């Protein structure tokens, strides 16, 4: 748990001398973490430790968030992308469905059952171009919600304890990884694709905003 | 409406020779727009024209989306930012509240009432650091939802027609802008800040994902 005590704001001149002691409960273990504030709130740590309870809380929100953003959205907004070889919001939901079917829980099981003895099956990032064919966005959103609920049940059934989180597996390209890194990636993957969906949508008005483009960094990312 | 016929995929070798004619109805006017597909779906246009009906549909979703993402989120996730002088999800919701109070509808009214004769009141992007003090995220989310619903009612009451959309106003820094550009910016501003919230959250696991960082562009934006 050494990370939690790492100094997080060494070069920050705006640190306030106010500190908060946060208690993280995590199964039977608990750690105390000192967090420094500045006038903008907490200092960025970037080294928050993976916590199963918080991660599940975030993963649980994704299907409804996607439904809210995309259900009955006009087709032009749903199907437009950022240019050649990029994905539309519709494509992204299909990608998340495929991840749920083949990536997260299956890989967690490979780590738990085989450790580094068996590399993960490579993940096809573009499988949705075939798999989503003929499916409406409503069907994809519903399917994703079902699969995510199932994944979270399966995650509970794996009974992951802190000592299992450090267990290692073998990624076909990245090499040695841990279960904790896989489960953290699941969360960031969700958040990244929600961000991608709203970025793709915002770019459709890239010209329509006129001179305001200079104030809207999302349009040039 | 010349924009709608602009060639959108001149340099794209993957264009399919399939076209779709989309009819946009817009008050009494309607335009036909030809959209080219590639294997990834629609080609990106970036020059979608502002349409009041679609824009309102997107703006209406934002309060619920924010509630879904942030209600009862653990405090560390809510209050952490991307580093010095950046905003946390909590800060961003306060910023959206302030925009709703002072930016969008008030500026639309200035354009409609005064044209270029009166520059907009400058918008304080950081007003929330004072205004949010002492307020819970639940209070801010509720306030934002109330204000957004009110803004959308006011937008309806403005009875904006296509000829009003091209009416010009004066931005204190950007100079000449149109009502259509202001209203398009409102949409992109919402989407950009939703994207910012999930990006800020994702960065808290910047270290936790280990070697997967290389596959997660959201962590390095």
Short mmCIF file of C-alpha atoms in Angstrom, two decimals:
data_model
loop_
_atom_site.label_atom_id
_atom_site.label_comp_id
_atom_site.label_asym_id
_atom_site.label_seq_id
_atom_site.Cartn_x
_atom_site.Cartn_y
_atom_site.Cartn_z
CA UNK A 1 0.00 0.00 0.00
CA UNK A 2 3.08 2.24 -0.25
CA UNK A 3 1.57 4.18 -3.13
CA UNK A 4 -1.02 5.74 -0.90
CA UNK A 5 1.64 7.66 0.98
CA UNK A 6 3.49 8.87 -2.10
CA UNK A 7 3.84 12.63 -2.21
CA UNK A 8 1.35 13.82 -4.77
CA UNK A 9 1.94 17.52 -5.06
CA UNK A 10 5.65 18.16 -4.80
CA UNK A 11 5.75 20.83 -7.49
CA UNK A 12 2.48 22.52 -6.74
CA UNK A 13 2.75 26.01 -5.32
CA UNK A 14 -0.97 26.34 -4.67
CA UNK A 15 -1.25 23.62 -2.10
CA UNK A 16 -3.26 24.56 0.93
CA UNK A 17 -2.08 23.32 4.27
CA UNK A 18 -5.32 21.50 4.82
CA UNK A 19 -5.33 17.78 4.83
CA UNK A 20 -8.03 15.18 4.92
CA UNK A 21 -7.65 11.68 6.14
CA UNK A 22 -9.78 9.38 4.05
CA UNK A 23 -10.42 5.85 5.18
CA UNK A 24 -10.79 3.31 2.45
CA UNK A 25 -12.45 0.10 3.51
CA UNK A 26 -11.55 -2.78 1.32
CA UNK A 27 -12.66 -6.16 2.44
CA UNK A 28 -10.97 -6.73 5.75
CA UNK A 29 -8.14 -4.32 5.02
CA UNK A 30 -8.35 -0.58 5.29
CA UNK A 31 -5.82 2.10 4.47
CA UNK A 32 -5.60 5.70 5.51
CA UNK A 33 -4.76 8.10 2.75
CA UNK A 34 -3.74 11.71 3.15
CA UNK A 35 -5.11 13.92 0.45
CA UNK A 36 -3.95 17.47 -0.07
CA UNK A 37 -6.32 20.15 -1.27
CA UNK A 38 -5.61 23.22 -3.35
CA UNK A 39 -8.11 25.96 -4.10
CA UNK A 40 -9.50 23.81 -6.92
CA UNK A 41 -10.28 20.86 -4.66
CA UNK A 42 -8.20 17.75 -4.28
CA UNK A 43 -4.82 17.64 -5.86
CA UNK A 44 -4.70 15.20 -8.74
CA UNK A 45 -3.05 12.02 -7.67
CA UNK A 46 -3.22 9.81 -10.75
CA UNK A 47 -2.23 7.05 -8.42
CA UNK A 48 -5.53 6.21 -6.83
CA UNK A 49 -5.45 2.57 -5.92
CA UNK A 50 -7.89 0.15 -7.48
CA UNK A 51 -10.81 -0.56 -5.20
CA UNK A 52 -13.34 -3.19 -6.15
CA UNK A 53 -16.30 -1.46 -4.51
CA UNK A 54 -15.76 1.90 -6.22
CA UNK A 55 -14.92 0.28 -9.54
CA UNK A 56 -18.13 -1.74 -9.53
CA UNK A 57 -20.08 1.39 -8.65
CA UNK A 58 -18.69 3.13 -11.76
CA UNK A 59 -19.08 0.10 -14.06
CA UNK A 60 -22.71 -0.25 -12.99
CA UNK A 61 -23.55 3.27 -14.22
CA UNK A 62 -22.33 2.87 -17.80
CA UNK A 63 -25.31 1.11 -19.46
CA UNK A 64 -27.80 3.71 -18.21
CA UNK A 65 -25.46 6.55 -19.13
CA UNK A 66 -25.22 5.24 -22.68
CA UNK A 67 -28.98 4.77 -22.88
CA UNK A 68 -29.51 8.35 -21.74
CA UNK A 69 -27.06 9.74 -24.26
CA UNK A 70 -28.09 7.65 -27.26
CA UNK A 71 -31.67 6.34 -27.09
CA UNK A 72 -33.75 7.99 -29.82
CA UNK A 73 -30.85 10.22 -30.82
CA UNK A 74 -31.32 11.38 -34.43
CA UNK A 75 -29.57 8.97 -36.78
CA UNK A 76 -27.12 11.52 -38.12
CA UNK A 77 -25.79 12.09 -34.58
CA UNK A 78 -25.68 8.40 -33.85
CA UNK A 79 -23.94 7.27 -37.04
CA UNK A 80 -21.49 10.10 -37.73
CA UNK A 81 -17.86 9.60 -36.79
CA UNK A 82 -14.69 11.72 -36.63
CA UNK A 83 -13.49 10.91 -40.13
CA UNK A 84 -12.07 7.92 -42.00
CA UNK A 85 -11.20 4.94 -39.81
CA UNK A 86 -12.89 6.35 -36.73
CA UNK A 87 -15.94 5.18 -34.84
CA UNK A 88 -19.45 6.54 -34.49
CA UNK A 89 -21.39 6.38 -31.19
CA UNK A 90 -23.22 3.37 -32.70
CA UNK A 91 -19.89 1.64 -33.41
CA UNK A 92 -18.64 2.35 -29.88
CA UNK A 93 -21.65 0.68 -28.24
CA UNK A 94 -21.02 -2.40 -30.39
CA UNK A 95 -17.39 -2.37 -29.28
CA UNK A 96 -18.45 -2.26 -25.62
CA UNK A 97 -20.83 -5.20 -26.19
CA UNK A 98 -17.99 -7.23 -27.68
CA UNK A 99 -15.68 -6.32 -24.78
CA UNK A 100 -18.27 -7.52 -22.33
CA UNK A 101 -18.60 -10.82 -24.17
CA UNK A 102 -14.93 -11.61 -24.67
CA UNK A 103 -12.62 -9.35 -22.69
CA UNK A 104 -13.06 -8.45 -19.04
CA UNK A 105 -14.49 -11.39 -17.11
CA UNK A 106 -12.97 -14.00 -19.45
CA UNK A 107 -9.52 -12.46 -18.91
CA UNK A 108 -10.04 -12.19 -15.14
CA UNK A 109 -10.83 -15.92 -15.17
CA UNK A 110 -7.69 -16.69 -17.16
CA UNK A 111 -5.57 -14.87 -14.58
CA UNK A 112 -7.29 -16.59 -11.66
CA UNK A 113 -7.19 -20.05 -13.26
CA UNK A 114 -3.90 -20.00 -15.15
CA UNK A 115 -1.84 -17.02 -13.93
CA UNK A 116 0.94 -16.29 -16.40
CA UNK A 117 0.69 -19.81 -17.77
CA UNK A 118 -1.80 -18.88 -20.47
CA UNK A 119 -1.85 -15.64 -22.45
CA UNK A 120 -5.17 -13.88 -22.99
CA UNK A 121 -7.00 -14.45 -26.25
CA UNK A 122 -6.30 -11.32 -28.35
CA UNK A 123 -9.21 -8.88 -28.32
CA UNK A 124 -10.64 -7.84 -31.70
CA UNK A 125 -11.24 -4.09 -31.30
CA UNK A 126 -13.22 -3.94 -34.54
CA UNK A 127 -15.38 -7.03 -34.22
CA UNK A 128 -18.47 -4.83 -33.96
CA UNK A 129 -18.34 -3.91 -37.64
CA UNK A 130 -19.56 -7.44 -38.33
CA UNK A 131 -21.39 -8.21 -35.09
CA UNK A 132 -23.53 -5.08 -34.95
CA UNK A 133 -24.82 -5.52 -38.49
CA UNK A 134 -28.58 -5.31 -38.70
CA UNK A 135 -28.96 -4.40 -35.03
CA UNK A 136 -30.63 -1.20 -33.88
CA UNK A 137 -28.96 1.03 -31.30
CA UNK A 138 -31.79 0.09 -28.93
CA UNK A 139 -30.92 -3.59 -29.28
CA UNK A 140 -27.22 -2.92 -28.71
CA UNK A 141 -27.90 -0.78 -25.63
CA UNK A 142 -30.21 -3.42 -24.19
CA UNK A 143 -27.71 -6.18 -24.90
CA UNK A 144 -24.91 -4.19 -23.29
CA UNK A 145 -26.99 -3.58 -20.16
CA UNK A 146 -27.78 -7.31 -19.85
CA UNK A 147 -24.16 -8.30 -20.36
CA UNK A 148 -22.85 -5.71 -17.92
CA UNK A 149 -25.28 -6.85 -15.20
CA UNK A 150 -24.14 -10.41 -15.82
CA UNK A 151 -20.46 -9.40 -15.70
CA UNK A 152 -20.95 -7.68 -12.35
CA UNK A 153 -22.65 -10.77 -10.95
CA UNK A 154 -19.78 -12.90 -12.21
CA UNK A 155 -17.28 -10.46 -10.72
CA UNK A 156 -18.96 -10.91 -7.33
CA UNK A 157 -18.83 -14.68 -7.73
CA UNK A 158 -15.07 -14.53 -8.30
CA UNK A 159 -14.70 -13.44 -4.64
CA UNK A 160 -11.69 -11.29 -5.37
CA UNK A 161 -9.62 -10.52 -2.29
CA UNK A 162 -6.69 -8.07 -2.05
CA UNK A 163 -4.17 -10.88 -2.40
CA UNK A 164 -5.86 -12.04 -5.62
CA UNK A 165 -5.72 -8.51 -7.05
CA UNK A 166 -1.93 -8.70 -7.32
CA UNK A 167 -2.05 -12.03 -9.15
CA UNK A 168 -0.32 -11.89 -12.52
CA UNK A 169 -1.46 -12.82 -15.99
CA UNK A 170 0.04 -12.65 -19.46
CA UNK A 171 -1.16 -10.15 -22.08
CA UNK A 172 -0.31 -11.26 -25.65
CA UNK A 173 1.31 -7.90 -26.44
CA UNK A 174 1.86 -6.07 -23.15
CA UNK A 175 3.36 -9.03 -21.29
CA UNK A 176 3.01 -9.30 -17.53
CA UNK A 177 -0.09 -7.63 -16.07
CA UNK A 178 -2.00 -7.99 -12.80
CA UNK A 179 -5.67 -8.67 -12.10
CA UNK A 180 -5.88 -5.24 -10.49
CA UNK A 181 -4.52 -3.61 -13.66
CA UNK A 182 -7.06 -5.51 -15.78
CA UNK A 183 -9.96 -4.44 -13.57
CA UNK A 184 -8.72 -0.83 -13.45
CA UNK A 185 -8.50 -0.84 -17.24
CA UNK A 186 -12.12 -1.98 -17.43
CA UNK A 187 -13.17 1.19 -15.59
CA UNK A 188 -10.96 3.52 -17.65
CA UNK A 189 -12.11 1.79 -20.85
CA UNK A 190 -15.75 2.57 -19.99
CA UNK A 191 -15.01 6.19 -19.12
CA UNK A 192 -12.80 6.66 -22.18
CA UNK A 193 -15.53 5.44 -24.52
CA UNK A 194 -18.20 7.61 -22.91
CA UNK A 195 -15.80 10.51 -23.49
CA UNK A 196 -15.25 9.38 -27.08
CA UNK A 197 -19.01 9.29 -27.74
CA UNK A 198 -19.55 12.87 -26.58
CA UNK A 199 -16.41 14.03 -28.42
CA UNK A 200 -17.58 12.44 -31.69
CA UNK A 201 -20.97 14.06 -31.23
CA UNK A 202 -19.51 17.47 -30.42
CA UNK A 203 -17.38 17.44 -33.57
CA UNK A 204 -20.48 17.33 -35.75
CA UNK A 205 -20.94 20.99 -34.78
CA UNK A 206 -17.26 21.77 -35.40
CA UNK A 207 -18.14 24.36 -38.04
CA UNK A 208 -21.51 25.37 -36.60
CA UNK A 209 -19.94 26.97 -33.50
CA UNK A 210 -18.03 29.47 -35.65
CA UNK A 211 -15.36 31.46 -33.76
CA UNK A 212 -16.22 29.72 -30.45
CA UNK A 213 -14.15 26.78 -31.69
CA UNK A 214 -11.15 28.50 -30.10
CA UNK A 215 -12.76 28.07 -26.65
CA UNK A 216 -13.88 24.45 -27.10
CA UNK A 217 -10.90 22.09 -26.72
CA UNK A 218 -13.13 19.04 -27.25
CA UNK A 219 -13.36 19.98 -30.94
CA UNK A 220 -9.64 19.72 -31.56
CA UNK A 221 -8.77 16.60 -29.57
CA UNK B 1 -27.85 25.82 -47.00
CA UNK B 2 -24.85 25.46 -49.28
CA UNK B 3 -22.84 23.76 -46.59
CA UNK B 4 -25.02 20.71 -46.71
CA UNK B 5 -23.83 19.91 -50.21
CA UNK B 6 -20.14 20.42 -49.52
CA UNK B 7 -18.06 17.40 -50.43
CA UNK B 8 -17.26 15.72 -47.17
CA UNK B 9 -14.88 12.96 -48.09
CA UNK B 10 -12.59 14.18 -50.81
CA UNK B 11 -9.49 12.44 -49.48
CA UNK B 12 -11.11 9.29 -48.27
CA UNK B 13 -10.26 6.17 -50.23
CA UNK B 14 -12.68 4.00 -48.31
CA UNK B 15 -15.85 5.70 -49.41
CA UNK B 16 -18.57 3.37 -50.47
CA UNK B 17 -20.70 4.37 -53.39
CA UNK B 18 -23.78 4.21 -51.26
CA UNK B 19 -25.65 7.36 -50.50
CA UNK B 20 -28.50 8.24 -48.25
CA UNK B 21 -30.82 11.13 -48.71
CA UNK B 22 -31.77 12.53 -45.33
CA UNK B 23 -34.59 14.99 -45.04
CA UNK B 24 -34.25 17.54 -42.30
CA UNK B 25 -37.46 19.27 -41.40
CA UNK B 26 -36.92 22.59 -39.78
CA UNK B 27 -39.95 24.71 -39.24
CA UNK B 28 -41.41 25.29 -42.67
CA UNK B 29 -38.12 24.77 -44.44
CA UNK B 30 -36.59 21.42 -45.24
CA UNK B 31 -33.30 20.52 -46.82
CA UNK B 32 -32.10 17.34 -48.42
CA UNK B 33 -28.65 16.28 -47.44
CA UNK B 34 -26.59 13.61 -49.12
CA UNK B 35 -24.49 11.60 -46.72
CA UNK B 36 -21.76 9.26 -47.85
CA UNK B 37 -21.01 6.06 -45.96
CA UNK B 38 -17.75 4.22 -45.56
CA UNK B 39 -17.33 0.83 -43.94
CA UNK B 40 -17.30 2.55 -40.56
CA UNK B 41 -20.66 4.21 -41.05
CA UNK B 42 -21.24 7.79 -42.04
CA UNK B 43 -18.32 9.87 -43.09
CA UNK B 44 -17.54 12.61 -40.64
CA UNK B 45 -18.86 15.89 -41.84
CA UNK B 46 -17.95 18.33 -39.07
CA UNK B 47 -20.29 20.69 -40.84
CA UNK B 48 -23.62 19.49 -39.60
CA UNK B 49 -25.92 22.46 -39.55
CA UNK B 50 -27.45 23.66 -36.33
CA UNK B 51 -30.97 22.39 -35.85
CA UNK B 52 -33.04 23.60 -32.95
CA UNK B 53 -34.98 20.36 -32.50
CA UNK B 54 -31.90 18.11 -32.34
CA UNK B 55 -29.99 20.58 -30.19
CA UNK B 56 -32.80 20.75 -27.63
CA UNK B 57 -32.96 16.96 -27.62
CA UNK B 58 -29.26 16.80 -26.68
CA UNK B 59 -29.41 19.64 -24.14
CA UNK B 60 -32.36 17.97 -22.40
CA UNK B 61 -30.30 14.84 -21.69
CA UNK B 62 -27.41 16.50 -19.87
CA UNK B 63 -28.84 16.90 -16.33
CA UNK B 64 -29.83 13.23 -16.10
CA UNK B 65 -26.52 12.13 -17.59
CA UNK B 66 -24.63 14.09 -14.94
CA UNK B 67 -26.86 12.69 -12.19
CA UNK B 68 -26.20 9.18 -13.39
CA UNK B 69 -22.46 9.69 -13.50
CA UNK B 70 -22.04 11.59 -10.24
CA UNK B 71 -24.82 10.94 -7.70
CA UNK B 72 -23.37 9.09 -4.70
CA UNK B 73 -20.00 8.79 -6.38
CA UNK B 74 -17.28 8.32 -3.71
CA UNK B 75 -15.88 11.70 -2.71
CA UNK B 76 -12.35 10.99 -3.92
CA UNK B 77 -13.70 10.41 -7.45
CA UNK B 78 -15.91 13.47 -7.29
CA UNK B 79 -13.34 15.91 -5.94
CA UNK B 80 -10.13 14.83 -7.68
CA UNK B 81 -8.93 16.83 -10.66
CA UNK B 82 -6.24 16.51 -13.33
CA UNK B 83 -3.59 18.51 -11.44
CA UNK B 84 -3.00 22.14 -10.44
CA UNK B 85 -5.40 24.65 -11.99
CA UNK B 86 -7.73 21.98 -13.36
CA UNK B 87 -11.30 21.12 -12.41
CA UNK B 88 -12.86 18.19 -10.61
CA UNK B 89 -16.25 16.72 -11.64
CA UNK B 90 -17.73 18.69 -8.73
CA UNK B 91 -16.20 21.93 -10.08
CA UNK B 92 -17.51 21.21 -13.58
CA UNK B 93 -21.11 20.83 -12.42
CA UNK B 94 -20.82 24.20 -10.66
CA UNK B 95 -19.48 25.71 -13.88
CA UNK B 96 -22.48 24.34 -15.81
CA UNK B 97 -24.85 25.82 -13.21
CA UNK B 98 -23.23 29.22 -13.63
CA UNK B 99 -23.42 28.97 -17.43
CA UNK B 100 -27.11 28.24 -17.20
CA UNK B 101 -27.65 31.27 -14.99
CA UNK B 102 -25.61 33.82 -16.92
CA UNK B 103 -24.55 32.59 -20.35
CA UNK B 104 -26.82 30.86 -22.85
CA UNK B 105 -30.31 32.29 -22.66
CA UNK B 106 -29.14 35.73 -21.47
CA UNK B 107 -26.81 35.96 -24.48
CA UNK B 108 -29.49 34.72 -26.87
CA UNK B 109 -31.71 37.51 -25.57
CA UNK B 110 -28.97 40.10 -26.07
CA UNK B 111 -28.63 39.03 -29.72
CA UNK B 112 -32.38 39.07 -30.29
CA UNK B 113 -32.92 42.39 -28.51
CA UNK B 114 -29.75 44.31 -29.38
CA UNK B 115 -27.98 42.54 -32.25
CA UNK B 116 -24.39 43.75 -32.50
CA UNK B 117 -25.32 46.92 -30.61
CA UNK B 118 -24.48 45.47 -27.22
CA UNK B 119 -21.61 43.09 -26.43
CA UNK B 120 -22.30 40.11 -24.18
CA UNK B 121 -21.43 40.38 -20.52
CA UNK B 122 -18.12 38.48 -20.12
CA UNK B 123 -18.62 34.98 -18.70
CA UNK B 124 -16.67 34.10 -15.55
CA UNK B 125 -15.47 30.55 -16.19
CA UNK B 126 -14.35 30.11 -12.60
CA UNK B 127 -17.27 31.66 -10.74
CA UNK B 128 -18.14 28.25 -9.32
CA UNK B 129 -15.16 28.27 -6.96
CA UNK B 130 -17.10 30.83 -4.91
CA UNK B 131 -20.66 29.93 -5.86
CA UNK B 132 -20.47 26.21 -5.16
CA UNK B 133 -19.03 26.69 -1.67
CA UNK B 134 -20.94 24.74 0.92
CA UNK B 135 -23.17 23.01 -1.62
CA UNK B 136 -23.34 19.25 -1.98
CA UNK B 137 -23.05 17.64 -5.40
CA UNK B 138 -26.68 16.58 -5.01
CA UNK B 139 -27.73 20.21 -4.58
CA UNK B 140 -25.69 21.30 -7.60
CA UNK B 141 -27.10 18.53 -9.80
CA UNK B 142 -30.65 19.35 -8.73
CA UNK B 143 -30.08 23.07 -9.33
CA UNK B 144 -28.61 22.39 -12.76
CA UNK B 145 -31.60 20.23 -13.73
CA UNK B 146 -34.04 22.95 -12.65
CA UNK B 147 -32.13 25.66 -14.50
CA UNK B 148 -31.78 23.59 -17.67
CA UNK B 149 -35.51 22.82 -17.74
CA UNK B 150 -36.18 26.54 -17.33
CA UNK B 151 -33.67 27.41 -20.08
CA UNK B 152 -35.37 25.03 -22.50
CA UNK B 153 -38.77 26.56 -21.74
CA UNK B 154 -37.31 30.01 -22.32
CA UNK B 155 -35.71 28.83 -25.56
CA UNK B 156 -39.15 27.72 -26.77
CA UNK B 157 -40.62 31.06 -25.79
CA UNK B 158 -38.05 32.87 -27.93
CA UNK B 159 -39.75 31.37 -31.01
CA UNK B 160 -36.52 31.14 -32.94
CA UNK B 161 -37.03 30.84 -36.69
CA UNK B 162 -34.35 30.11 -39.32
CA UNK B 163 -34.05 33.79 -40.18
CA UNK B 164 -33.40 34.64 -36.52
CA UNK B 165 -30.67 32.00 -36.31
CA UNK B 166 -28.45 34.02 -38.62
CA UNK B 167 -28.89 37.19 -36.56
CA UNK B 168 -25.60 38.60 -35.32
CA UNK B 169 -24.37 39.57 -31.88
CA UNK B 170 -21.11 40.85 -30.45
CA UNK B 171 -18.84 38.71 -28.29
CA UNK B 172 -16.51 40.77 -26.07
CA UNK B 173 -13.43 38.84 -27.28
CA UNK B 174 -14.46 36.88 -30.37
CA UNK B 175 -16.27 39.72 -32.10
CA UNK B 176 -19.12 39.02 -34.50
CA UNK B 177 -21.04 35.82 -33.82
CA UNK B 178 -24.49 34.52 -34.80
CA UNK B 179 -27.35 33.19 -32.69
CA UNK B 180 -26.92 29.84 -34.42
CA UNK B 181 -23.25 29.77 -33.39
CA UNK B 182 -24.16 30.59 -29.78
CA UNK B 183 -26.77 27.83 -29.66
CA UNK B 184 -24.41 25.31 -31.31
CA UNK B 185 -21.76 26.22 -28.75
CA UNK B 186 -24.22 25.48 -25.95
CA UNK B 187 -24.52 21.89 -27.23
CA UNK B 188 -20.77 21.41 -27.71
CA UNK B 189 -20.10 22.98 -24.29
CA UNK B 190 -22.37 20.37 -22.64
CA UNK B 191 -20.79 17.48 -24.50
CA UNK B 192 -17.27 18.77 -23.88
CA UNK B 193 -17.83 18.98 -20.15
CA UNK B 194 -19.37 15.50 -19.96
CA UNK B 195 -16.24 14.32 -21.74
CA UNK B 196 -14.07 16.28 -19.32
CA UNK B 197 -15.79 14.67 -16.31
CA UNK B 198 -15.14 11.13 -17.51
CA UNK B 199 -11.58 12.04 -18.54
CA UNK B 200 -10.81 13.50 -15.09
CA UNK B 201 -12.26 10.38 -13.49
CA UNK B 202 -10.33 8.03 -15.75
CA UNK B 203 -7.03 9.73 -14.91
CA UNK B 204 -7.37 8.77 -11.26
CA UNK B 205 -6.52 5.23 -12.41
CA UNK B 206 -3.65 6.47 -14.58
CA UNK B 207 -1.14 4.38 -12.63
CA UNK B 208 -3.52 1.61 -11.63
CA UNK B 209 -3.93 0.37 -15.21
CA UNK B 210 -0.19 -0.40 -15.48
CA UNK B 211 0.99 -1.20 -19.01
CA UNK B 212 -2.54 -0.82 -20.45
CA UNK B 213 -1.96 2.94 -20.33
CA UNK B 214 -0.52 2.60 -23.84
CA UNK B 215 -3.92 1.48 -25.13
CA UNK B 216 -5.99 4.12 -23.33
CA UNK B 217 -5.70 7.49 -25.09
CA UNK B 218 -8.09 9.11 -22.59
CA UNK B 219 -5.29 8.97 -20.00
CA UNK B 220 -2.89 11.11 -21.99
CA UNK B 221 -5.24 13.77 -23.34
#
